[in-house]
Coordinates of C-alpha atoms in Angstrom, one line a residue:
M1 CA -75.6 40.8 16.7
L2 CA -74.7 37.1 17.3
K3 CA -71.1 36.1 16.9
A4 CA -70.4 33.1 14.6
K5 CA -69.4 30.1 16.6
T6 CA -65.8 29.2 16.2
M7 CA -65.3 25.6 15.3
K8 CA -62.7 23.6 17.4
R9 CA -59.6 22.8 15.3
A10 CA -58.6 19.2 14.9
Y11 CA -55.0 18.9 16.0
M12 CA -53.5 15.8 14.4
D13 CA -49.8 16.5 14.5
H14 CA -48.9 14.9 17.8
N15 CA -45.6 13.4 16.4
A16 CA -44.4 17.0 16.0
T17 CA -45.4 17.9 19.6
T18 CA -48.3 16.8 21.7
P19 CA -50.4 19.1 24.0
L20 CA -49.0 19.7 27.5
R21 CA -50.6 17.2 29.8
P22 CA -52.5 18.6 32.8
E23 CA -50.3 16.6 35.1
A24 CA -47.2 18.2 33.6
R25 CA -48.6 21.7 33.7
A26 CA -49.4 21.2 37.4
A27 CA -45.9 19.9 38.1
V28 CA -44.2 22.8 36.3
L29 CA -46.2 25.4 38.2
R30 CA -45.4 23.7 41.5
A31 CA -41.7 23.6 40.6
L32 CA -41.7 27.3 39.7
D33 CA -42.5 28.1 43.3
V34 CA -39.5 26.1 44.5
L35 CA -36.7 28.6 45.3
G36 CA -33.5 26.5 45.5
N37 CA -30.7 25.5 43.1
P38 CA -30.6 21.7 43.0
S39 CA -26.8 21.9 43.5
S40 CA -27.2 23.7 46.8
I41 CA -27.0 21.8 50.1
H42 CA -29.4 23.9 52.1
A43 CA -33.1 23.0 52.6
E44 CA -34.2 25.0 49.5
G45 CA -31.6 23.3 47.3
R46 CA -32.6 19.9 48.6
A47 CA -36.2 20.6 47.7
A48 CA -35.2 21.4 44.2
R49 CA -33.0 18.4 44.0
A50 CA -35.9 16.2 45.2
L51 CA -38.0 17.4 42.2
V52 CA -35.2 16.5 39.8
E53 CA -34.5 13.1 41.3
D54 CA -38.2 12.2 41.5
A55 CA -38.6 13.1 37.8
R56 CA -35.4 11.0 37.0
A57 CA -37.1 8.0 38.5
D58 CA -40.3 8.5 36.5
V59 CA -38.4 9.0 33.2
A60 CA -36.3 5.9 33.9
A61 CA -39.5 3.9 34.6
L62 CA -41.0 4.9 31.3
A63 CA -37.8 3.9 29.4
G64 CA -37.3 0.6 31.3
A65 CA -34.0 2.0 32.6
R66 CA -32.2 2.5 35.9
T67 CA -32.5 5.9 37.6
A68 CA -28.7 6.5 37.5
E69 CA -28.7 5.9 33.8
V70 CA -30.8 9.0 32.9
I71 CA -29.0 12.2 32.0
F72 CA -31.3 15.2 31.5
T73 CA -30.8 17.3 28.4
S74 CA -32.5 20.1 26.5
G75 CA -34.2 17.6 24.2
G76 CA -33.5 14.8 21.7
T77 CA -31.2 16.8 19.5
E78 CA -28.8 17.6 22.4
A79 CA -29.0 13.9 23.4
A80 CA -27.9 12.9 19.9
R81 CA -24.9 15.3 20.0
L82 CA -23.9 14.2 23.5
A83 CA -24.1 10.5 22.5
F84 CA -21.9 10.8 19.4
H85 CA -19.4 13.0 21.2
S86 CA -19.1 10.6 24.0
A87 CA -18.9 7.6 21.7
R88 CA -15.9 9.2 19.9
V89 CA -14.1 10.6 22.9
A90 CA -14.8 8.0 25.6
Q91 CA -15.6 4.8 23.8
G92 CA -13.0 5.0 21.0
V93 CA -15.6 4.8 18.2
E94 CA -14.0 5.3 14.8
R95 CA -17.0 5.2 12.5
L96 CA -20.8 5.6 12.6
I97 CA -23.4 3.4 10.9
V98 CA -26.7 5.2 10.6
S99 CA -30.0 3.9 9.1
A100 CA -31.3 5.7 6.0
V101 CA -34.5 6.8 7.8
E102 CA -33.1 8.4 10.9
H103 CA -34.3 11.8 12.1
D104 CA -32.5 14.7 10.7
A105 CA -31.2 15.6 14.3
V106 CA -29.5 12.2 14.4
L107 CA -28.1 12.3 10.9
A108 CA -26.8 15.9 11.2
S109 CA -25.3 15.1 14.6
A110 CA -23.6 12.0 13.1
E111 CA -22.2 14.0 10.2
G112 CA -20.9 16.7 12.6
A113 CA -19.2 14.2 14.9
G114 CA -16.0 14.2 12.9
L115 CA -16.2 10.5 12.0
P116 CA -17.0 8.6 8.8
V117 CA -20.7 7.9 8.4
E118 CA -22.1 5.0 6.5
I119 CA -25.8 4.6 5.7
V120 CA -27.8 1.3 6.0
P121 CA -30.6 0.9 3.5
V122 CA -34.2 0.0 4.3
D123 CA -36.9 -2.0 2.6
G124 CA -40.0 -0.8 0.9
N125 CA -41.8 -0.4 4.3
G126 CA -38.9 1.6 5.7
R127 CA -37.6 -1.1 7.9
L128 CA -33.9 -1.6 8.4
D129 CA -32.1 -4.2 6.2
L130 CA -30.4 -6.3 8.8
T131 CA -28.4 -8.3 6.2
A132 CA -27.0 -5.0 4.9
L133 CA -26.2 -3.9 8.5
K134 CA -24.4 -7.2 9.2
A135 CA -22.3 -6.7 6.0
L136 CA -21.4 -3.2 7.0
L137 CA -20.4 -4.2 10.5
A138 CA -18.2 -7.0 9.2
G139 CA -16.7 -4.8 6.5
S140 CA -14.3 -2.9 8.8
E141 CA -12.2 -3.5 11.8
K142 CA -12.8 0.0 13.1
R143 CA -14.8 0.3 16.3
S144 CA -18.4 1.2 15.2
L145 CA -21.5 2.8 16.7
V146 CA -24.9 2.0 15.1
A147 CA -27.6 4.6 15.3
L148 CA -31.1 3.1 14.8
M149 CA -34.4 4.7 15.9
L150 CA -37.1 2.6 17.6
A151 CA -40.0 4.2 15.7
N152 CA -39.8 6.4 12.6
N153 CA -41.3 9.8 13.2
E154 CA -42.9 10.0 9.7
T155 CA -44.2 6.5 8.9
G156 CA -44.4 5.2 12.5
V157 CA -42.7 2.0 11.4
L158 CA -41.0 0.1 14.3
Q159 CA -37.4 -0.9 13.7
P160 CA -35.6 -4.1 14.7
V161 CA -33.5 -2.5 17.4
A162 CA -32.9 -5.6 19.6
E163 CA -31.8 -7.6 16.5
A164 CA -29.5 -4.8 15.4
A165 CA -28.0 -4.5 18.9
R166 CA -27.2 -8.2 18.9
L167 CA -25.4 -7.9 15.6
A168 CA -23.5 -4.9 16.8
H169 CA -22.4 -6.5 20.1
E170 CA -21.2 -9.7 18.3
I171 CA -18.3 -7.7 16.8
G172 CA -17.8 -5.3 19.8
A173 CA -19.8 -2.4 18.3
S174 CA -22.4 -0.4 20.3
L175 CA -25.8 1.0 19.5
L176 CA -27.6 4.3 20.0
C177 CA -31.4 4.1 19.9
D178 CA -33.5 7.2 19.2
A179 CA -36.7 6.4 21.2
V180 CA -38.0 9.9 21.1
Q181 CA -41.0 9.0 18.9
A182 CA -41.7 5.6 20.5
V183 CA -41.6 6.2 24.2
G184 CA -45.0 6.7 25.7
K185 CA -46.7 5.2 22.7
V186 CA -45.4 1.6 22.9
P187 CA -43.7 -0.2 25.8
V188 CA -39.9 0.6 25.9
D189 CA -37.4 -1.5 27.8
F190 CA -33.8 -0.3 27.7
D191 CA -32.5 -3.7 28.8
L192 CA -34.6 -5.7 26.3
L193 CA -33.7 -3.5 23.4
G194 CA -30.0 -4.1 24.2
A195 CA -29.1 -0.5 23.3
D196 CA -26.1 1.1 24.9
M197 CA -27.6 4.6 24.8
L198 CA -31.2 5.8 24.3
M199 CA -32.5 9.2 23.3
L200 CA -35.8 10.7 24.8
G201 CA -37.7 13.9 24.2
G202 CA -40.2 15.4 26.7
H203 CA -42.6 17.3 24.4
K204 CA -43.5 14.2 22.5
I205 CA -45.2 12.8 25.6
G206 CA -46.9 15.9 26.9
A207 CA -44.0 17.6 28.8
P208 CA -42.9 21.2 28.1
L209 CA -40.7 21.9 25.1
G210 CA -37.0 22.1 25.9
V211 CA -36.4 19.0 28.0
G212 CA -35.2 15.5 27.1
A213 CA -32.8 12.8 28.2
L214 CA -30.0 10.5 27.2
V215 CA -30.0 7.1 28.8
V216 CA -26.5 5.7 29.1
R217 CA -26.0 2.1 30.2
N218 CA -24.2 1.7 33.5
G219 CA -20.5 1.1 33.1
L220 CA -20.3 2.5 29.5
P221 CA -17.4 5.0 29.3
F222 CA -18.8 8.5 29.1
A223 CA -17.4 11.9 28.2
P224 CA -19.5 15.1 28.7
L225 CA -20.0 17.6 25.9
A226 CA -20.8 20.5 28.2
V227 CA -18.3 21.0 31.0
G228 CA -18.2 23.3 34.0
G229 CA -20.1 22.3 37.1
G230 CA -20.7 18.8 38.3
Q231 CA -24.4 18.6 37.5
E232 CA -26.0 15.3 36.2
M233 CA -23.4 13.3 38.0
R234 CA -20.7 15.2 36.1
R235 CA -22.1 14.1 32.8
R236 CA -23.8 17.3 31.6
A237 CA -22.8 20.7 33.2
G238 CA -25.2 23.5 33.7
S239 CA -27.9 24.2 36.3
E240 CA -30.8 21.9 35.7
N241 CA -34.1 23.1 34.2
V242 CA -36.0 22.2 37.3
S243 CA -39.5 23.1 36.2
G244 CA -39.1 21.5 32.8
I245 CA -37.6 18.3 34.3
A246 CA -40.5 18.2 36.8
G247 CA -43.0 18.5 33.9
F248 CA -41.1 15.7 32.1
G249 CA -41.3 13.4 35.1
A250 CA -45.1 14.0 35.5
A251 CA -45.7 13.5 31.8
A252 CA -43.6 10.3 31.9
R253 CA -45.6 9.0 34.8
A254 CA -48.9 9.8 33.0
A255 CA -47.7 8.3 29.7
L256 CA -46.6 5.0 31.4
A257 CA -50.0 4.7 33.1
G258 CA -51.8 5.4 29.8
L259 CA -49.9 3.0 27.5
E260 CA -52.9 0.6 27.2
E261 CA -55.2 3.5 26.4
F262 CA -52.8 4.9 23.8
A263 CA -52.8 1.5 22.0
R264 CA -56.5 2.0 21.3
L265 CA -55.6 4.8 19.0
T266 CA -55.0 2.0 16.5
A267 CA -58.7 1.9 15.9
L268 CA -58.9 5.6 15.0
R269 CA -55.8 5.3 12.8
D270 CA -57.3 2.4 11.0
R271 CA -60.6 4.3 10.7
I272 CA -58.8 7.0 8.8
E273 CA -57.1 4.6 6.4
A274 CA -60.2 2.5 5.8
R275 CA -62.4 5.5 4.9
I276 CA -59.9 7.1 2.7
A277 CA -59.1 3.8 0.9
D278 CA -62.8 3.3 0.3
M279 CA -63.3 6.7 -1.3
A280 CA -59.8 7.0 -2.8
P281 CA -58.7 3.6 -4.1
D282 CA -55.4 4.9 -5.4
A283 CA -54.4 6.2 -2.0
V284 CA -51.1 4.9 -0.6
F285 CA -50.4 4.3 3.1
F286 CA -46.6 4.1 3.7
G287 CA -45.3 1.3 6.0
R288 CA -48.8 -0.2 6.3
D289 CA -47.4 -3.7 5.9
A290 CA -45.0 -3.3 8.8
E291 CA -45.6 -3.0 12.5
R292 CA -46.2 0.6 13.3
L293 CA -47.0 3.0 16.1
P294 CA -50.7 2.9 16.9
N295 CA -51.2 6.6 16.3
T296 CA -49.4 7.3 12.9
S297 CA -50.5 7.2 9.3
Y298 CA -48.4 8.6 6.5
L299 CA -50.4 8.8 3.2
S300 CA -50.6 10.1 -0.3
A301 CA -52.2 9.7 -3.7
P302 CA -51.0 10.3 -7.2
G303 CA -51.1 13.9 -8.3
L304 CA -51.4 15.5 -4.8
D305 CA -49.1 18.3 -3.6
A306 CA -48.3 18.3 0.1
E307 CA -47.9 22.1 0.4
T308 CA -51.3 22.8 -1.3
L309 CA -52.9 20.0 0.7
L310 CA -51.5 21.3 4.1
M311 CA -52.8 24.8 3.4
A312 CA -56.2 23.5 2.4
L313 CA -56.4 21.4 5.5
D314 CA -55.3 24.2 7.7
L315 CA -58.0 26.5 6.3
D316 CA -60.4 23.7 7.2
G317 CA -59.2 23.7 10.8
V318 CA -57.1 20.6 10.5
A319 CA -53.4 20.5 11.6
V320 CA -51.2 17.8 10.1
S321 CA -47.7 17.9 8.6
A322 CA -45.7 16.7 5.7
G323 CA -43.4 14.8 7.9
A324 CA -40.7 15.9 10.4
A325 CA -41.5 19.3 12.0
C326 CA -37.8 20.3 12.3
S327 CA -37.2 21.9 8.9
S328 CA -38.2 25.5 9.6
G329 CA -41.6 24.9 8.0
K330 CA -40.1 24.0 4.6
I331 CA -41.5 21.2 2.5
G332 CA -39.0 19.4 0.3
R333 CA -38.4 15.9 -1.1
P334 CA -39.3 13.4 1.7
R335 CA -35.9 11.8 2.5
V336 CA -37.6 8.8 4.3
L337 CA -39.8 8.0 1.3
E338 CA -36.9 8.4 -1.1
A339 CA -35.0 5.8 1.0
M340 CA -38.0 3.5 0.7
G341 CA -38.0 3.8 -3.1
V342 CA -41.2 5.7 -3.4
E343 CA -41.7 7.5 -6.7
W344 CA -41.8 11.3 -6.7
D345 CA -45.4 11.5 -8.0
I346 CA -46.6 9.7 -4.9
A347 CA -44.0 11.1 -2.4
R348 CA -44.7 14.8 -3.3
G349 CA -48.2 14.6 -1.9
A350 CA -47.4 12.7 1.3
I351 CA -48.7 14.0 4.6
R352 CA -48.4 12.6 8.1
V353 CA -51.4 12.2 10.4
S354 CA -50.5 11.5 14.1
L355 CA -52.9 11.1 16.9
G356 CA -52.3 11.6 20.6
W357 CA -53.7 11.5 24.2
S358 CA -56.1 14.3 23.4
S359 CA -57.4 13.0 20.1
E360 CA -61.2 12.5 19.6
P361 CA -63.2 10.6 16.9
E362 CA -64.4 14.0 15.7
D363 CA -60.9 14.9 14.7
V364 CA -60.6 11.9 12.5
D365 CA -63.9 12.6 10.8
R366 CA -62.9 16.2 10.2
F367 CA -59.6 15.2 8.7
V368 CA -61.1 12.5 6.4
E369 CA -63.7 14.9 5.1
S370 CA -61.2 17.7 4.4
W371 CA -58.6 15.4 2.7
L372 CA -61.3 13.9 0.5
R373 CA -62.6 17.3 -0.6
V374 CA -59.1 18.2 -1.9
Y375 CA -58.8 14.7 -3.5
A376 CA -62.2 15.1 -5.1
R377 CA -61.4 18.4 -6.6
L378 CA -58.3 16.9 -8.3
R379 CA -60.4 14.0 -9.6
G380 CA -63.2 16.2 -10.9
K381 CA -65.8 14.8 -8.5
T382 CA -68.3 16.7 -6.4
P383 CA -66.9 17.5 -2.9
A384 CA -70.5 17.6 -1.5
T385 CA -71.0 13.9 -2.6
V386 CA -67.8 12.9 -0.9
S387 CA -68.7 14.7 2.3
M388 CA -72.1 13.1 2.4
N389 CA -70.7 9.6 1.9
V390 CA -68.1 10.1 4.6
T391 CA -70.7 11.5 7.0
A392 CA -73.0 8.6 6.4
G393 CA -70.1 6.2 7.1
R394 CA -69.7 7.6 10.6
R395 CA -72.8 5.8 11.8
E396 CA -71.0 2.5 11.1
T397 CA -67.9 3.2 13.2
P398 CA -67.9 2.9 17.0
R399 CA -66.8 6.0 18.9
L400 CA -63.8 6.0 21.2
A401 CA -66.1 5.6 24.2
A402 CA -67.4 2.4 22.8
L403 CA -63.9 1.2 22.1
E404 CA -63.0 1.6 25.8
S405 CA -65.7 -0.9 26.9

């Protein structure tokens, strides 16, 4: 008896985590065969240390930073905790100013830092209101730290980090930039951004889960959160995760080399939005009028329900999300859309589609067909007609191979 052919799933949730890059996998496996502790001075220890320092140089290059500015952590969340702790203890920060669309890891870390937290509003595209930031900065004589992400993890909207850093520095404040979602997708330059600290996460660029970094500008007073040994130049105690760090370095090197290729995902993202807009004229694409990451589309339509939609897409072999993937699988009111002033009837059906280094045009077609089938059922249309129209439209859109020429 012949077995039914299993159709390949379309993974379109790269902003949650992206597949492990082959280069990172190879680096991890090589590192697992290295015996030494990187703090040891014998040959085995020096071999492990070399892996860590080579990776530090690769991560620094991806972030446009100096090698000595990179502190390895367990991920972006620890980097946020470490940054706020150090700002309070070593830099004398007395209050935190956080954008309304920051990742929950940043917002929760800020709220747990033991300092007053003030929120800066955003406009209808989810972009920081610089006038409001300037007013907040001028409204107190207390030393402040501004927390502003470079790219929103849900909408993909890019934030005016360099402008915000200039405003902060004019009054002696500092700025922490969450670049977890941006690095490896758009060029990042620590110096040009003007940030004082920068957060990075490995698994967003094809490294293993459980490794990240905090970039700290040379000369900035710093206080470690974890104390004990002298690892990471006495800035983060604990034996380094050598294999994870090696994978992070390899992924960073591959991501930097592939930045131009990643930018071409814009064509696939726009393909999604054009086809859905053609068949579903009441569809809404959040942040579409602002500069965005090339791989991210956050969309909805009146009357849709995100939980129902995600289950239907999953059954169709399509993996997307309702936004950030750090809420234990729960779907609630989208905080980012609420900050943007989006009405609940639209916000409740919002899902995020995010492409990555392994995405194919077929993934896009699969998602569009599946989303439109659900939309059609709610509108009383015939799903078969929608599918036929979408399939016919494929012949008019160039494949990724053609885009590369």
